[in-house]
Short mmCIF file of C-alpha atoms and ligand atoms in Angstrom, two decimals:
data_model
loop_
_atom_site.label_atom_id
_atom_site.label_comp_id
_atom_site.label_asym_id
_atom_site.label_seq_id
_atom_site.Cartn_x
_atom_site.Cartn_y
_atom_site.Cartn_z
CA MET A 30 110.33 88.14 79.00
CA SER A 31 108.20 89.42 82.08
CA ILE A 32 109.01 91.56 84.92
CA LEU A 33 108.17 89.25 87.92
CA ILE A 34 106.83 91.49 90.61
CA THR A 35 106.70 90.10 94.54
CA GLY A 36 103.94 91.68 96.63
CA GLY A 37 102.58 92.89 93.26
CA ALA A 38 98.93 92.95 94.66
CA GLY A 39 99.71 95.21 97.30
CA TYR A 40 99.73 98.92 97.79
CA ILE A 41 102.73 99.86 95.63
CA GLY A 42 103.28 96.83 93.94
CA SER A 43 99.50 97.13 92.46
CA HIS A 44 100.46 100.95 91.28
CA THR A 45 103.79 99.86 89.85
CA CYS A 46 101.82 96.79 87.83
CA VAL A 47 99.83 99.46 85.92
CA GLU A 48 102.84 102.11 85.18
CA LEU A 49 104.61 98.66 83.52
CA LEU A 50 101.86 97.66 81.46
CA GLU A 51 100.95 101.04 80.47
CA ALA A 52 104.97 101.76 79.77
CA GLY A 53 104.63 98.03 77.94
CA TYR A 54 106.17 95.54 79.95
CA ASP A 55 104.62 92.24 80.37
CA ILE A 56 104.46 91.08 83.96
CA VAL A 57 104.12 88.39 86.33
CA VAL A 58 102.79 88.95 90.15
CA ILE A 59 103.22 86.51 93.28
CA ASP A 60 101.60 87.29 96.54
CA ASN A 61 100.47 85.17 98.82
CA TYR A 62 97.95 87.87 100.44
CA VAL A 63 99.00 87.71 104.00
CA ASN A 64 97.92 92.05 103.25
CA SER A 65 96.10 92.43 100.12
CA CYS A 66 93.93 90.40 97.98
CA PRO A 67 93.44 89.11 94.35
CA GLU A 68 90.72 92.59 93.86
CA SER A 69 93.68 94.74 93.59
CA LEU A 70 94.85 92.94 90.35
CA GLU A 71 91.64 92.42 88.93
CA ARG A 72 91.16 95.95 89.24
CA VAL A 73 95.07 96.59 87.71
CA LYS A 74 93.81 94.52 84.60
CA LYS A 75 90.42 97.23 84.34
CA ILE A 76 92.46 100.24 84.84
CA THR A 77 94.82 99.36 82.25
CA GLY A 78 92.52 96.73 79.86
CA LYS A 79 95.58 93.99 79.47
CA ASP A 80 95.79 90.75 81.19
CA PHE A 81 98.79 88.99 83.16
CA PRO A 82 99.20 86.02 85.17
CA TYR A 83 99.02 85.86 88.73
CA TYR A 84 99.78 83.25 91.25
CA GLU A 85 99.06 82.88 95.01
CA CYS A 86 102.97 82.24 96.51
CA ASP A 87 104.61 83.11 99.20
CA ILE A 88 108.55 83.88 98.34
CA ARG A 89 109.52 81.52 101.23
CA ASP A 90 108.09 78.80 98.97
CA ARG A 91 110.90 77.42 96.71
CA ASP A 92 109.40 75.14 94.81
CA GLY A 93 106.38 77.46 94.43
CA LEU A 94 109.15 79.85 93.00
CA ASP A 95 110.39 77.39 91.19
CA LYS A 96 106.90 76.72 89.22
CA VAL A 97 106.59 79.88 88.50
CA PHE A 98 109.97 80.51 86.77
CA ALA A 99 109.27 77.26 84.87
CA ALA A 100 106.59 78.28 83.17
CA GLN A 101 106.82 82.08 82.76
CA LYS A 102 110.11 83.72 80.48
CA ILE A 103 111.60 86.23 83.61
CA GLU A 104 114.40 88.71 83.13
CA ALA A 105 113.89 90.49 86.25
CA VAL A 106 112.30 90.73 89.22
CA ILE A 107 110.69 94.34 91.46
CA HIS A 108 110.99 92.87 94.70
CA PHE A 109 107.92 94.28 97.16
CA ALA A 110 106.95 91.51 98.77
CA GLY A 111 107.46 92.01 102.71
CA LEU A 112 105.86 92.38 106.28
CA LYS A 113 105.96 96.82 106.57
CA ALA A 114 104.34 97.49 110.32
CA VAL A 115 106.83 99.09 112.38
CA GLY A 116 105.42 98.51 115.69
CA GLU A 117 104.08 95.13 114.55
CA SER A 118 107.58 94.26 113.88
CA CYS A 119 108.77 94.92 117.32
CA GLN A 120 106.38 92.44 118.84
CA LYS A 121 107.14 90.08 116.30
CA PRO A 122 110.45 90.10 114.91
CA LEU A 123 111.37 86.34 114.50
CA GLU A 124 108.16 86.64 112.11
CA TYR A 125 108.91 89.96 110.44
CA TYR A 126 112.97 88.32 110.02
CA ASP A 127 111.54 85.42 108.68
CA ASN A 128 109.15 86.80 106.38
CA ASN A 129 111.59 89.51 104.86
CA ILE A 130 115.16 87.89 105.42
CA THR A 131 114.15 84.33 104.59
CA GLY A 132 111.61 85.40 101.80
CA THR A 133 114.64 87.39 100.21
CA LEU A 134 117.45 84.93 100.44
CA THR A 135 114.91 82.24 99.02
CA LEU A 136 113.70 84.71 96.14
CA LEU A 137 117.72 85.40 95.39
CA GLU A 138 118.63 81.57 95.19
CA ALA A 139 115.51 80.69 92.92
CA MET A 140 116.74 83.76 90.97
CA ARG A 141 119.91 82.10 90.56
CA ALA A 142 119.12 78.45 89.98
CA ASN A 143 116.79 80.09 87.45
CA GLY A 144 119.35 82.32 85.62
CA CYS A 145 117.52 85.99 86.41
CA LYS A 146 120.38 88.21 88.43
CA THR A 147 118.38 91.39 87.77
CA ILE A 148 116.36 92.84 90.96
CA VAL A 149 114.96 95.86 92.08
CA PHE A 150 114.29 96.00 95.52
CA SER A 151 111.97 98.13 98.13
CA SER A 152 113.85 99.58 100.66
CA SER A 153 113.00 102.46 102.79
CA ALA A 154 114.39 105.97 104.12
CA THR A 155 114.21 104.33 107.54
CA VAL A 156 118.10 102.79 106.72
CA TYR A 157 119.39 106.57 107.40
CA GLY A 158 118.44 106.91 111.21
CA ALA A 159 118.36 109.53 112.84
CA GLU A 160 122.07 110.48 113.06
CA ASN A 161 122.28 111.95 109.52
CA GLN A 162 121.26 115.47 108.39
CA VAL A 163 118.30 116.07 106.15
CA PRO A 164 118.15 115.92 103.13
CA PHE A 165 119.12 112.31 102.93
CA VAL A 166 121.39 111.37 99.96
CA GLU A 167 122.38 107.89 98.80
CA THR A 168 126.36 107.97 99.98
CA MET A 169 125.70 108.51 103.42
CA LYS A 170 126.63 106.11 105.88
CA THR A 171 123.23 103.96 106.69
CA GLY A 172 121.81 104.73 110.29
CA THR A 173 120.77 102.75 113.38
CA THR A 174 117.38 101.31 112.82
CA THR A 175 115.14 101.63 115.97
CA ASN A 176 112.72 98.58 114.95
CA PRO A 177 112.97 95.00 113.35
CA TYR A 178 111.27 96.15 110.31
CA GLY A 179 113.74 98.82 109.56
CA THR A 180 116.53 96.26 110.37
CA THR A 181 115.47 94.00 107.82
CA LYS A 182 115.76 96.31 104.67
CA LEU A 183 119.29 97.28 106.14
CA TYR A 184 120.10 93.65 106.28
CA ILE A 185 118.47 93.03 102.66
CA GLU A 186 120.61 96.09 101.28
CA GLY A 187 123.60 94.33 102.91
CA ILE A 188 123.07 91.03 101.58
CA LEU A 189 122.24 92.29 97.79
CA GLN A 190 125.63 94.06 98.26
CA ASP A 191 127.17 91.01 99.02
CA VAL A 192 125.29 88.87 96.43
CA TYR A 193 126.78 91.27 93.67
CA LYS A 194 130.31 91.29 95.12
CA ALA A 195 130.17 87.72 94.74
CA ASP A 196 129.29 87.35 91.43
CA ASN A 197 129.32 90.58 89.48
CA ASP A 198 126.76 88.97 86.82
CA TRP A 199 123.74 90.69 89.09
CA SER A 200 122.48 94.10 88.53
CA VAL A 201 120.97 95.55 91.91
CA VAL A 202 118.63 98.66 92.32
CA LEU A 203 118.13 99.54 95.90
CA LEU A 204 115.20 101.69 95.95
CA ARG A 205 114.74 103.76 99.39
CA TYR A 206 111.44 105.19 99.38
CA PHE A 207 110.15 108.16 101.49
CA ASN A 208 106.53 108.25 102.60
CA PRO A 209 104.35 106.57 99.83
CA VAL A 210 100.18 108.48 100.00
CA GLY A 211 97.79 108.87 97.50
CA ALA A 212 95.94 106.66 94.88
CA HIS A 213 95.76 105.90 91.76
CA GLU A 214 93.33 108.72 90.16
CA SER A 215 91.15 106.26 89.01
CA GLY A 216 89.97 105.86 92.87
CA MET A 217 90.05 102.01 91.87
CA ILE A 218 93.29 100.93 93.71
CA GLY A 219 94.51 101.90 96.81
CA GLU A 220 95.80 101.79 99.91
CA ALA A 221 93.79 99.36 102.54
CA PRO A 222 95.28 98.70 106.18
CA SER A 223 92.72 97.38 108.53
CA PHE A 224 94.12 99.76 110.95
CA PRO A 225 96.19 102.73 109.71
CA ASN A 226 99.56 102.78 111.09
CA ASN A 227 100.53 105.88 108.79
CA LEU A 228 99.46 109.49 109.22
CA MET A 229 97.52 109.74 105.34
CA PRO A 230 95.27 106.41 105.93
CA TYR A 231 94.74 107.83 109.44
CA ILE A 232 93.41 111.16 107.81
CA SER A 233 91.21 109.62 105.43
CA GLN A 234 89.69 107.27 107.94
CA VAL A 235 89.27 110.39 109.77
CA ALA A 236 87.39 112.17 106.54
CA VAL A 237 85.21 109.24 105.91
CA GLY A 238 83.71 108.90 109.80
CA LYS A 239 85.62 105.45 110.56
CA ARG A 240 87.73 107.80 113.11
CA GLU A 241 86.91 110.65 115.06
CA CYS A 242 90.13 112.42 114.99
CA VAL A 243 93.69 112.15 113.95
CA ASN A 244 96.46 112.06 116.93
CA VAL A 245 98.95 114.32 116.22
CA PHE A 246 102.15 112.59 117.84
CA GLY A 247 104.14 115.19 119.45
CA ASP A 248 104.41 119.10 118.55
CA CYS A 249 107.76 119.63 120.37
CA TYR A 250 109.90 118.63 117.83
CA ASP A 251 112.55 120.89 116.43
CA THR A 252 110.56 121.92 113.21
CA PRO A 253 108.70 125.10 112.44
CA ASP A 254 105.14 124.04 114.09
CA GLY A 255 107.03 121.31 116.29
CA THR A 256 105.54 118.26 114.42
CA GLY A 257 107.24 115.78 112.34
CA VAL A 258 108.11 116.25 108.78
CA ARG A 259 108.26 114.06 106.25
CA ASP A 260 108.54 113.57 102.28
CA TYR A 261 104.96 112.58 101.21
CA ILE A 262 105.38 110.99 97.39
CA HIS A 263 102.57 110.36 95.54
CA VAL A 264 102.44 106.86 94.62
CA VAL A 265 101.86 106.94 91.14
CA ASP A 266 105.31 109.16 90.95
CA LEU A 267 106.79 106.28 93.00
CA ALA A 268 105.25 103.90 90.71
CA LYS A 269 106.63 105.34 87.71
CA GLY A 270 110.17 105.65 89.55
CA HIS A 271 109.97 101.59 89.32
CA VAL A 272 109.23 101.88 85.55
CA ASN A 273 112.97 104.00 85.15
CA ALA A 274 114.31 101.50 87.53
CA ILE A 275 113.91 98.55 85.62
CA GLN A 276 114.59 100.18 82.11
CA PHE A 277 117.77 101.14 84.19
CA ALA A 278 118.68 97.62 85.64
CA LEU A 279 118.14 95.54 82.47
CA GLY A 280 121.16 95.32 80.19
CA ARG A 281 123.87 96.60 83.13
CA THR A 282 125.43 95.13 86.13
CA GLY A 283 125.77 96.79 89.39
CA VAL A 284 124.71 97.74 92.37
CA GLU A 285 123.11 101.33 92.47
CA ILE A 286 120.88 103.05 95.40
CA PHE A 287 118.13 105.75 94.56
CA ASN A 288 116.17 107.77 97.01
CA LEU A 289 112.64 108.09 95.74
CA GLY A 290 111.20 111.36 97.42
CA THR A 291 110.07 114.77 96.49
CA GLY A 292 113.09 116.30 98.06
CA HIS A 293 110.25 118.59 100.17
CA GLY A 294 109.50 117.86 103.81
CA VAL A 295 105.61 118.60 104.94
CA SER A 296 104.71 118.55 108.36
CA VAL A 297 101.88 116.51 110.53
CA ILE A 298 99.63 119.59 110.82
CA GLU A 299 100.59 120.78 107.07
CA LEU A 300 99.34 117.33 105.85
CA ILE A 301 95.90 117.62 107.87
CA LYS A 302 95.04 121.19 106.72
CA ALA A 303 96.41 120.38 102.96
CA PHE A 304 93.71 117.52 103.32
CA SER A 305 90.95 119.56 104.85
CA GLU A 306 91.35 122.21 102.07
CA ALA A 307 91.76 120.00 99.18
CA ASN A 308 88.23 118.04 99.42
CA GLY A 309 86.27 120.54 101.57
CA ILE A 310 86.07 118.23 104.59
CA GLU A 311 86.85 119.43 108.28
CA ILE A 312 89.48 117.12 109.98
CA PRO A 313 89.48 116.99 113.96
CA TYR A 314 92.89 116.31 115.42
CA LYS A 315 94.39 116.34 118.73
CA ILE A 316 98.10 116.59 120.26
CA VAL A 317 99.05 113.34 121.67
CA GLU A 318 102.45 111.85 123.25
CA PRO A 319 105.31 111.54 120.41
CA ARG A 320 105.20 108.11 119.32
CA ALA A 321 108.58 106.12 120.15
CA GLY A 322 111.33 106.30 117.33
CA ASP A 323 110.28 108.83 115.34
CA ILE A 324 112.35 111.41 114.22
CA ALA A 325 111.80 115.11 113.58
CA TYR A 326 112.88 115.28 109.77
CA CYS A 327 112.90 112.80 106.88
CA TYR A 328 113.21 114.02 103.52
CA ALA A 329 114.88 113.04 100.39
CA ASN A 330 118.08 114.45 98.48
CA CYS A 331 116.33 113.25 94.64
CA ASP A 332 119.10 114.50 92.65
CA LYS A 333 120.54 111.27 92.12
CA ALA A 334 117.17 109.53 90.79
CA GLN A 335 116.51 112.58 88.30
CA ARG A 336 120.35 112.73 86.99
CA VAL A 337 120.60 108.93 86.38
CA LEU A 338 117.28 107.54 86.02
CA GLY A 339 115.64 110.74 84.58
CA TRP A 340 113.12 110.49 86.96
CA LYS A 341 111.32 113.23 89.07
CA ALA A 342 107.95 113.27 91.32
CA GLU A 343 105.61 115.55 89.44
CA ARG A 344 102.61 115.18 91.81
CA ASP A 345 101.83 117.85 94.56
CA ILE A 346 100.67 117.46 98.16
CA LYS A 347 97.05 119.12 97.13
CA LYS A 348 96.85 116.26 94.30
CA MET A 349 98.19 113.46 97.06
CA CYS A 350 94.84 114.52 98.87
CA GLU A 351 92.36 114.41 96.57
CA ASP A 352 93.42 111.14 95.25
CA THR A 353 93.74 109.36 98.65
CA TRP A 354 90.00 110.88 99.26
CA ARG A 355 88.54 109.41 95.89
CA TRP A 356 89.77 106.42 97.04
CA GLN A 357 88.76 106.22 100.47
CA LYS A 358 85.07 107.25 99.38
CA ASN A 359 84.97 105.33 96.77
CA ASN A 360 85.86 102.16 98.97
CA PRO A 361 85.40 102.97 102.44
CA ASN A 362 86.03 99.42 103.45
CA GLY A 363 88.87 99.16 101.16
CA TYR A 364 88.65 96.20 98.74
CA ASN A 365 85.82 94.79 100.41
CA SER A 366 83.49 97.74 100.06
P1 NAD B 405 101.65 95.97 101.20
O1 NAD B 405 101.83 95.60 102.32
O2 NAD B 405 100.43 96.71 100.71
O3 NAD B 405 102.45 95.01 100.07
C1 NAD B 405 103.28 94.08 100.40
C2 NAD B 405 102.78 92.64 99.62
O4 NAD B 405 103.47 91.74 99.98
C3 NAD B 405 101.47 92.37 100.12
O5 NAD B 405 100.65 92.23 98.97
C4 NAD B 405 101.72 91.10 101.15
O6 NAD B 405 100.12 90.30 100.73
C5 NAD B 405 103.03 90.57 100.28
N1 NAD B 405 103.50 89.74 100.79
C6 NAD B 405 104.14 90.06 101.86
N2 NAD B 405 104.78 88.78 102.37
C7 NAD B 405 104.76 88.42 101.42
C8 NAD B 405 105.26 86.51 101.12
N3 NAD B 405 105.42 86.08 102.04
N4 NAD B 405 105.19 85.85 100.22
C9 NAD B 405 104.47 86.97 98.64
N5 NAD B 405 103.51 87.92 99.39
C10 NAD B 405 104.01 88.54 100.24
O7 NAD B 405 102.81 97.40 101.31
P2 NAD B 405 103.51 98.04 100.48
O8 NAD B 405 103.32 99.67 101.37
O9 NAD B 405 102.94 97.93 98.95
O10 NAD B 405 105.26 98.05 100.44
C11 NAD B 405 105.76 97.63 99.03
C12 NAD B 405 107.42 97.33 99.86
O11 NAD B 405 107.75 98.79 99.95
C13 NAD B 405 107.50 96.55 101.23
O12 NAD B 405 108.79 95.57 100.88
C14 NAD B 405 107.70 97.42 102.00
O13 NAD B 405 108.54 97.31 102.88
C15 NAD B 405 108.67 98.95 101.41
N6 NAD B 405 108.10 100.19 101.99
C16 NAD B 405 106.91 100.70 101.97
C17 NAD B 405 106.89 101.87 102.23
C18 NAD B 405 105.38 102.85 102.79
O14 NAD B 405 105.18 103.97 103.79
N7 NAD B 405 104.31 101.99 101.95
C19 NAD B 405 108.12 102.87 102.55
C20 NAD B 405 109.17 102.12 102.55
C21 NAD B 405 109.44 101.15 101.90
N1 UFG B 406 101.99 110.58 112.41
C1 UFG B 406 101.07 111.30 113.28
N2 UFG B 406 99.84 110.26 113.50
C2 UFG B 406 99.83 109.35 113.55
C3 UFG B 406 100.63 108.81 112.45
C4 UFG B 406 101.76 109.40 111.95
O1 UFG B 406 101.23 112.21 114.15
O2 UFG B 406 98.33 108.69 113.52
C5 UFG B 406 102.87 111.66 112.05
C6 UFG B 406 104.32 110.61 113.05
O3 UFG B 406 104.71 110.82 114.24
C7 UFG B 406 105.27 111.41 111.54
C8 UFG B 406 104.61 111.44 110.30
O4 UFG B 406 103.00 111.80 111.09
O5 UFG B 406 106.02 112.68 112.23
C9 UFG B 406 104.53 110.44 109.17
O6 UFG B 406 104.30 109.10 109.98
P1 UFG B 406 103.91 107.80 109.54
O7 UFG B 406 103.68 107.05 110.26
O8 UFG B 406 102.90 107.98 108.41
O9 UFG B 406 105.70 107.45 108.17
P2 UFG B 406 106.77 107.74 109.17
O10 UFG B 406 107.56 108.42 108.47
O11 UFG B 406 106.63 107.26 110.77
O12 UFG B 406 107.11 105.98 108.34
C10 UFG B 406 106.84 105.58 106.89
C11 UFG B 406 106.92 104.22 106.92
C12 UFG B 406 108.02 103.35 107.26
C13 UFG B 406 109.29 104.00 106.73
C14 UFG B 406 109.05 105.21 106.64
C15 UFG B 406 110.57 105.99 105.78
O13 UFG B 406 105.44 104.03 107.81
O14 UFG B 406 107.28 101.90 106.85
O15 UFG B 406 108.07 106.26 106.53
O16 UFG B 406 110.70 105.13 104.65
F1 UFG B 406 110.26 103.27 107.02
#
């Protein structure tokens, strides 16, 4: 039996494929490569020395999904596939709702029709909104989202809860990621955005000389140095969290929510300095206007993941910066390098 990974060629998906293969799971990947390419999957094979099937398939393509279910024995799904750029989602809400929500509905219909009722879903800390106080705990009422991307996560969490309410045979795990950064230690897979919307990819593109300086979005927040504080988590720790989550999800039913973060907040300036120190590279930065929709603090309480899943993030900020840089300098143009 295999685990189907939707969006497995992407940043978090490819790292999760490595960890699942190394933990002894068989996997099948589908991706439409809208934000990735099959080269990442070839590199997963090189890193692990293991083979697995992958298909070019859109999660909105019901016939395509049925063919994959017919060809493979699938016992559970880890669902990463989705569009994720916050700014773009404000320009293209219909495309985001169609891709993320219609796509998830089509996937769930295909799963039900093929007797597969175990799913681990990539949700986000964004569902806590600005109303809750840090550290965010899973039992908090979800907040108000500020963009269509975040709203898709909130809606899909609700859809999955309703699916379980209607049919108690389902096993649903909602993973709320904080800020994934870093790359596999080999430097062979990592994050390869065409434009860096997030802080760590921006820093590493400044380091490699593709951008002049980091724009720090505001220094007037109510935080120790005035810049935004986030819970950065190494993508390999995050990927390992999925191995624990799938182990947990298989062989049970119900809906459970887990934060995957470190539980520690790091400011924008602290992250820039940590990257400089870890890699011995000067990172110029300047303070610019705050970015709309940003909040001062976002970090997790991760006690539940440790208690129930037996999982805890282990890699520190220095390691996150070193591994980001190894990937970036070896692959200055991502998988096209
Ligand atoms: P990513 O863009 O690297 O990976 C997503 C993958 O899904 C890509 O390979 C893309 O080609 C594929 N995809 C998108 N739409 C598809 C469709 N309709 N059919 C098939 N494949 C499709 O992003 P990521 O950073 O690896 O994120 C993975 C998941 O985690 C996403 O759902 C994202 O929203 C969520 N998440 C990411 C972050 C983050 O900061 N990276 C934070 C919280 C949640
Ligand atoms: N920032 C800068 N300059 C940049 C980019 C970011 O100063 O060029 C700042 C932001 O203002 C924020 C911090 O760096 O204070 C982190 O910003 P990111 O864009 O890296 O990450 P966010 O916390 O805004 O959002 C990320 C994902 C979302 C997800 C959220 C919570 O992009 O998809 O984490 O999981 F919803």
